[in-house]
C-alpha cells in the first residue's frame, strides 16, 4: 500500500523504513511447499501463478519505479501469499530505496541512465539468480541451505531435462502428484537452470523469465483442459489444494 520513513529530528537521515501492506493471511510461499512440512500445498498451476507474481514484482522493482531497485536479496520466505494465494514480495532493498528517494528530483534521464548502468553491471541478474533459487525450491519441494546445495540440485535438474519424462518427474515435489504437463514442467526447469548460471551475463532478463513462466502456464492449462475433456474428470481430484494430516 505504501511506505513511511522514521527520521531523527536533529538530522535529515532516515533511521528506519516501514512497508505498509494489506493483511496477508496465508504465510510464506515456503510454508505451502511440502519440504517445509506444509499441511497444505500448492498445485502445479498455483505454483506457476505464484512464481509469475514474484517475477512481476521483480520486474516492477527494476523498471516500474524510478530509479529501479536492484540487488534485493530475495528469499522464498520474503514471498507472502494473500487470501487468493497471490504472491507479495515483503522485503527488498530498502536502504537503496531510501537513498534514491532524495534523488528522484534529479530528472528522469539521470534515473534512466542509472537503471541502464545497473543492467550493464548485471545488478538485475543478482535478483534473477535469487529468483532461480526460489523457483528451484518450488519445483523440487525442499529448501536449500547453501549455494553448494543449489548447485547440486541445478546439475540434477539439468541432467533430468536431457533424460526422459520419468527422470524429470522424479525431481518434482511429490505433493503435486504428477498433475502437470511435461512440456510445462520442462519449460519451468529450463528457465530455472538459466537463472542459476554462474556467469551473470548468461542469465536471462526478468522479462524473459516472465515470458517463459507465462508460456508454461498456458501449456499446462491447455494440457489440463484436454485431459479433462478426454475422459471425464481425471484431473479434477488435483484441482484443489492437497491436504496432509
Short mmCIF file of C-alpha atoms in Angstrom, two decimals:
data_model
loop_
_atom_site.label_atom_id
_atom_site.label_comp_id
_atom_site.label_asym_id
_atom_site.label_seq_id
_atom_site.Cartn_x
_atom_site.Cartn_y
_atom_site.Cartn_z
CA UNK A 1 0.00 0.00 0.00
CA UNK A 2 2.92 2.31 0.64
CA UNK A 3 5.85 3.08 2.91
CA UNK A 4 6.88 5.55 5.56
CA UNK A 5 10.16 6.81 6.98
CA UNK A 6 11.26 7.40 10.55
CA UNK A 7 13.70 10.30 10.77
CA UNK A 8 15.58 11.85 13.66
CA UNK A 9 14.62 15.46 14.27
CA UNK A 10 18.19 16.67 14.58
CA UNK A 11 19.40 15.07 11.35
CA UNK A 12 17.96 14.64 7.90
CA UNK A 13 18.88 10.99 7.52
CA UNK A 14 16.32 8.20 7.55
CA UNK A 15 16.70 5.90 10.55
CA UNK A 16 14.07 3.28 9.66
CA UNK A 17 11.77 2.47 6.77
CA UNK A 18 8.42 0.72 7.13
CA UNK A 19 6.48 -1.03 4.39
CA UNK A 20 2.69 -0.87 4.64
CA UNK A 21 0.85 -3.95 3.36
CA UNK A 22 -2.71 -5.15 3.35
CA UNK A 23 -3.20 -8.11 5.67
CA UNK A 24 -1.65 -11.22 4.09
CA UNK A 25 -3.16 -14.27 5.88
CA UNK A 26 -1.56 -17.27 4.16
CA UNK A 27 2.02 -17.01 5.35
CA UNK A 28 5.12 -17.52 3.24
CA UNK A 29 5.43 -19.36 -0.04
CA UNK A 30 7.76 -21.84 1.66
CA UNK A 31 5.02 -22.78 4.14
CA UNK A 32 2.99 -24.07 1.17
CA UNK A 33 5.80 -26.27 -0.17
CA UNK A 34 5.88 -29.84 1.11
CA UNK A 35 9.56 -29.73 2.05
CA UNK A 36 8.60 -27.09 4.60
CA UNK A 37 6.35 -29.73 6.22
CA UNK A 38 3.29 -27.94 4.94
CA UNK A 39 -0.10 -29.34 5.91
CA UNK A 40 -1.37 -27.84 2.68
CA UNK A 41 0.49 -27.48 -0.55
CA UNK A 42 0.07 -25.80 -3.91
CA UNK A 43 -0.94 -27.44 -7.16
CA UNK A 44 1.30 -27.01 -10.19
CA UNK A 45 -0.96 -24.27 -11.54
CA UNK A 46 -0.80 -22.40 -8.24
CA UNK A 47 2.96 -22.76 -8.09
CA UNK A 48 3.43 -21.27 -11.56
CA UNK A 49 0.97 -18.50 -10.74
CA UNK A 50 2.84 -17.64 -7.54
CA UNK A 51 6.22 -17.53 -9.29
CA UNK A 52 4.76 -15.38 -12.07
CA UNK A 53 3.64 -12.98 -9.33
CA UNK A 54 7.15 -12.89 -7.88
CA UNK A 55 8.67 -12.30 -11.33
CA UNK A 56 6.25 -9.42 -11.94
CA UNK A 57 7.23 -7.96 -8.58
CA UNK A 58 10.91 -8.09 -9.51
CA UNK A 59 10.17 -6.56 -12.90
CA UNK A 60 8.35 -3.70 -11.15
CA UNK A 61 11.27 -3.10 -8.79
CA UNK A 62 13.64 -2.97 -11.77
CA UNK A 63 11.58 -0.95 -14.25
CA UNK A 64 8.33 0.20 -12.63
CA UNK A 65 9.86 2.77 -10.31
CA UNK A 66 12.47 5.45 -10.93
CA UNK A 67 15.26 4.77 -10.20
CA UNK A 68 14.96 0.99 -10.25
CA UNK A 69 15.79 -1.06 -7.15
CA UNK A 70 18.25 -3.92 -7.69
CA UNK A 71 20.17 -6.49 -5.61
CA UNK A 72 17.19 -7.15 -3.36
CA UNK A 73 18.47 -10.32 -1.65
CA UNK A 74 15.17 -12.06 -2.33
CA UNK A 75 14.32 -15.28 -0.48
CA UNK A 76 11.34 -17.60 -0.60
CA UNK A 77 10.49 -16.56 2.96
CA UNK A 78 10.12 -12.98 1.66
CA UNK A 79 7.24 -14.10 -0.57
CA UNK A 80 3.85 -13.96 1.17
CA UNK A 81 0.54 -15.31 -0.14
CA UNK A 82 -2.72 -13.42 0.32
CA UNK A 83 -6.21 -14.88 0.72
CA UNK A 84 -6.29 -15.66 -3.02
CA UNK A 85 -2.76 -17.12 -2.97
CA UNK A 86 -1.46 -14.09 -4.87
CA UNK A 87 2.27 -13.64 -4.21
CA UNK A 88 3.51 -10.50 -2.46
CA UNK A 89 7.18 -9.58 -2.06
CA UNK A 90 7.56 -8.45 1.55
CA UNK A 91 11.20 -7.35 1.59
CA UNK A 92 13.57 -5.69 -0.83
CA UNK A 93 16.50 -3.29 -0.93
CA UNK A 94 15.04 -0.67 1.39
CA UNK A 95 18.32 1.21 2.10
CA UNK A 96 18.77 1.75 -1.62
CA UNK A 97 15.16 2.86 -1.95
CA UNK A 98 15.64 5.40 0.83
CA UNK A 99 18.83 6.66 -0.79
CA UNK A 100 17.08 7.01 -4.13
CA UNK A 101 14.08 8.86 -2.69
CA UNK A 102 16.17 12.01 -2.43
CA UNK A 103 17.44 11.64 -5.97
CA UNK A 104 14.21 11.28 -7.91
CA UNK A 105 14.08 15.01 -8.44
CA UNK A 106 17.32 14.87 -10.39
CA UNK A 107 15.38 14.05 -13.53
CA UNK A 108 14.22 11.03 -15.49
CA UNK A 109 17.23 11.00 -17.76
CA UNK A 110 19.56 10.66 -14.78
CA UNK A 111 17.44 7.94 -13.22
CA UNK A 112 17.14 6.15 -16.52
CA UNK A 113 20.88 6.17 -17.01
CA UNK A 114 21.34 4.68 -13.55
CA UNK A 115 18.95 1.88 -14.43
CA UNK A 116 20.87 1.25 -17.64
CA UNK A 117 24.15 1.26 -15.72
CA UNK A 118 22.71 -1.27 -13.27
CA UNK A 119 21.80 -3.53 -16.15
CA UNK A 120 25.24 -3.15 -17.70
CA UNK A 121 26.79 -4.14 -14.35
CA UNK A 122 24.32 -7.06 -14.18
CA UNK A 123 22.85 -5.90 -10.86
CA UNK A 124 19.49 -7.03 -12.20
CA UNK A 125 20.87 -10.54 -12.72
CA UNK A 126 21.54 -10.86 -8.98
CA UNK A 127 17.79 -10.77 -8.46
CA UNK A 128 17.34 -13.22 -11.33
CA UNK A 129 19.67 -15.67 -9.56
CA UNK A 130 17.75 -15.27 -6.30
CA UNK A 131 14.53 -15.87 -8.21
CA UNK A 132 16.07 -19.04 -9.63
CA UNK A 133 16.66 -20.29 -6.07
CA UNK A 134 13.02 -19.60 -5.24
CA UNK A 135 11.86 -21.35 -8.40
CA UNK A 136 14.10 -24.35 -7.68
CA UNK A 137 12.51 -24.85 -4.26
CA UNK A 138 9.04 -24.51 -5.77
CA UNK A 139 9.88 -27.24 -8.30
CA UNK A 140 11.55 -29.81 -6.06
CA UNK A 141 9.65 -29.06 -2.86
CA UNK A 142 12.51 -28.79 -0.40
CA UNK A 143 14.63 -25.94 0.99
CA UNK A 144 18.31 -25.37 0.22
CA UNK A 145 20.68 -24.21 2.92
CA UNK A 146 23.74 -23.31 0.86
CA UNK A 147 24.85 -22.31 -2.62
CA UNK A 148 26.54 -25.69 -2.95
CA UNK A 149 23.21 -27.45 -2.39
CA UNK A 150 21.64 -25.22 -5.03
CA UNK A 151 24.43 -26.08 -7.50
CA UNK A 152 23.98 -29.81 -6.91
CA UNK A 153 20.21 -29.60 -7.43
CA UNK A 154 20.71 -27.46 -10.53
CA UNK A 155 23.00 -30.11 -12.04
CA UNK A 156 20.45 -32.81 -11.23
CA UNK A 157 17.75 -30.71 -12.86
CA UNK A 158 19.93 -30.24 -15.95
CA UNK A 159 20.52 -33.99 -16.20
CA UNK A 160 16.81 -34.73 -15.92
CA UNK A 161 15.98 -32.35 -18.76
CA UNK A 162 18.19 -34.27 -21.18
CA UNK A 163 16.85 -37.61 -19.93
CA UNK A 164 13.21 -38.73 -20.11
CA UNK A 165 9.86 -37.77 -18.61
CA UNK A 166 10.32 -40.15 -15.68
CA UNK A 167 13.63 -38.52 -14.71
CA UNK A 168 12.03 -35.08 -14.73
CA UNK A 169 9.07 -36.25 -12.67
CA UNK A 170 11.42 -37.77 -10.10
CA UNK A 171 12.81 -34.28 -9.49
CA UNK A 172 9.44 -32.71 -8.76
CA UNK A 173 7.83 -32.25 -5.37
CA UNK A 174 5.78 -35.45 -4.87
CA UNK A 175 2.97 -33.35 -3.43
CA UNK A 176 1.81 -32.28 -6.89
CA UNK A 177 1.05 -35.93 -7.79
CA UNK A 178 2.20 -35.77 -11.43
CA UNK A 179 -0.69 -33.41 -12.19
CA UNK A 180 1.19 -31.29 -14.70
CA UNK A 181 2.13 -31.16 -18.36
CA UNK A 182 5.62 -32.46 -19.10
CA UNK A 183 6.19 -29.58 -21.53
CA UNK A 184 5.18 -27.11 -18.85
CA UNK A 185 7.50 -28.77 -16.34
CA UNK A 186 10.39 -28.83 -18.79
CA UNK A 187 9.92 -25.13 -19.61
CA UNK A 188 9.98 -24.18 -15.93
CA UNK A 189 13.04 -26.35 -15.30
CA UNK A 190 14.92 -24.82 -18.24
CA UNK A 191 14.28 -21.23 -17.18
CA UNK A 192 15.25 -22.14 -13.60
CA UNK A 193 18.61 -23.51 -14.76
CA UNK A 194 19.25 -20.41 -16.86
CA UNK A 195 18.53 -18.19 -13.84
CA UNK A 196 21.13 -20.13 -11.81
CA UNK A 197 24.02 -19.83 -14.27
CA UNK A 198 27.25 -18.75 -12.61
CA UNK A 199 28.00 -16.04 -15.16
CA UNK A 200 25.51 -13.21 -14.58
CA UNK A 201 25.73 -12.16 -18.23
CA UNK A 202 24.36 -15.57 -19.25
CA UNK A 203 21.29 -15.34 -17.04
CA UNK A 204 18.01 -14.31 -18.66
CA UNK A 205 16.37 -10.95 -18.12
CA UNK A 206 13.41 -10.90 -15.76
CA UNK A 207 11.23 -10.20 -18.81
CA UNK A 208 12.48 -13.41 -20.42
CA UNK A 209 11.80 -15.30 -17.19
CA UNK A 210 8.27 -13.93 -17.03
CA UNK A 211 7.54 -14.83 -20.66
CA UNK A 212 8.67 -18.43 -20.14
CA UNK A 213 6.63 -18.87 -16.97
CA UNK A 214 3.53 -17.49 -18.66
CA UNK A 215 4.13 -19.86 -21.57
CA UNK A 216 4.46 -22.77 -19.12
CA UNK A 217 1.17 -21.77 -17.51
CA UNK A 218 -0.60 -21.66 -20.89
CA UNK A 219 0.80 -25.04 -21.92
CA UNK A 220 -0.30 -26.58 -18.64
CA UNK A 221 -3.79 -25.08 -18.88
CA UNK A 222 -4.19 -26.48 -22.41
CA UNK A 223 -2.99 -29.92 -21.25
CA UNK A 224 -5.30 -29.84 -18.25
CA UNK A 225 -8.29 -28.91 -20.41
CA UNK A 226 -7.54 -31.64 -22.96
CA UNK A 227 -7.06 -34.33 -20.31
CA UNK A 228 -10.25 -33.33 -18.52
CA UNK A 229 -12.35 -33.41 -21.69
CA UNK A 230 -10.88 -36.68 -22.97
CA UNK A 231 -12.03 -38.96 -20.17
CA UNK A 232 -14.36 -37.08 -17.91
CA UNK A 233 -12.64 -35.86 -14.79
CA UNK A 234 -9.18 -37.39 -14.41
CA UNK A 235 -7.53 -34.25 -13.20
CA UNK A 236 -10.37 -32.92 -11.10
CA UNK A 237 -9.01 -34.57 -7.98
CA UNK A 238 -5.94 -32.32 -8.30
CA UNK A 239 -7.84 -29.07 -8.81
CA UNK A 240 -7.94 -28.18 -5.12
CA UNK A 241 -5.20 -27.82 -2.56
CA UNK A 242 -3.86 -31.11 -1.26
CA UNK A 243 -4.15 -31.55 2.50
CA UNK A 244 -1.84 -33.58 4.70
CA UNK A 245 -2.56 -34.84 8.17
#
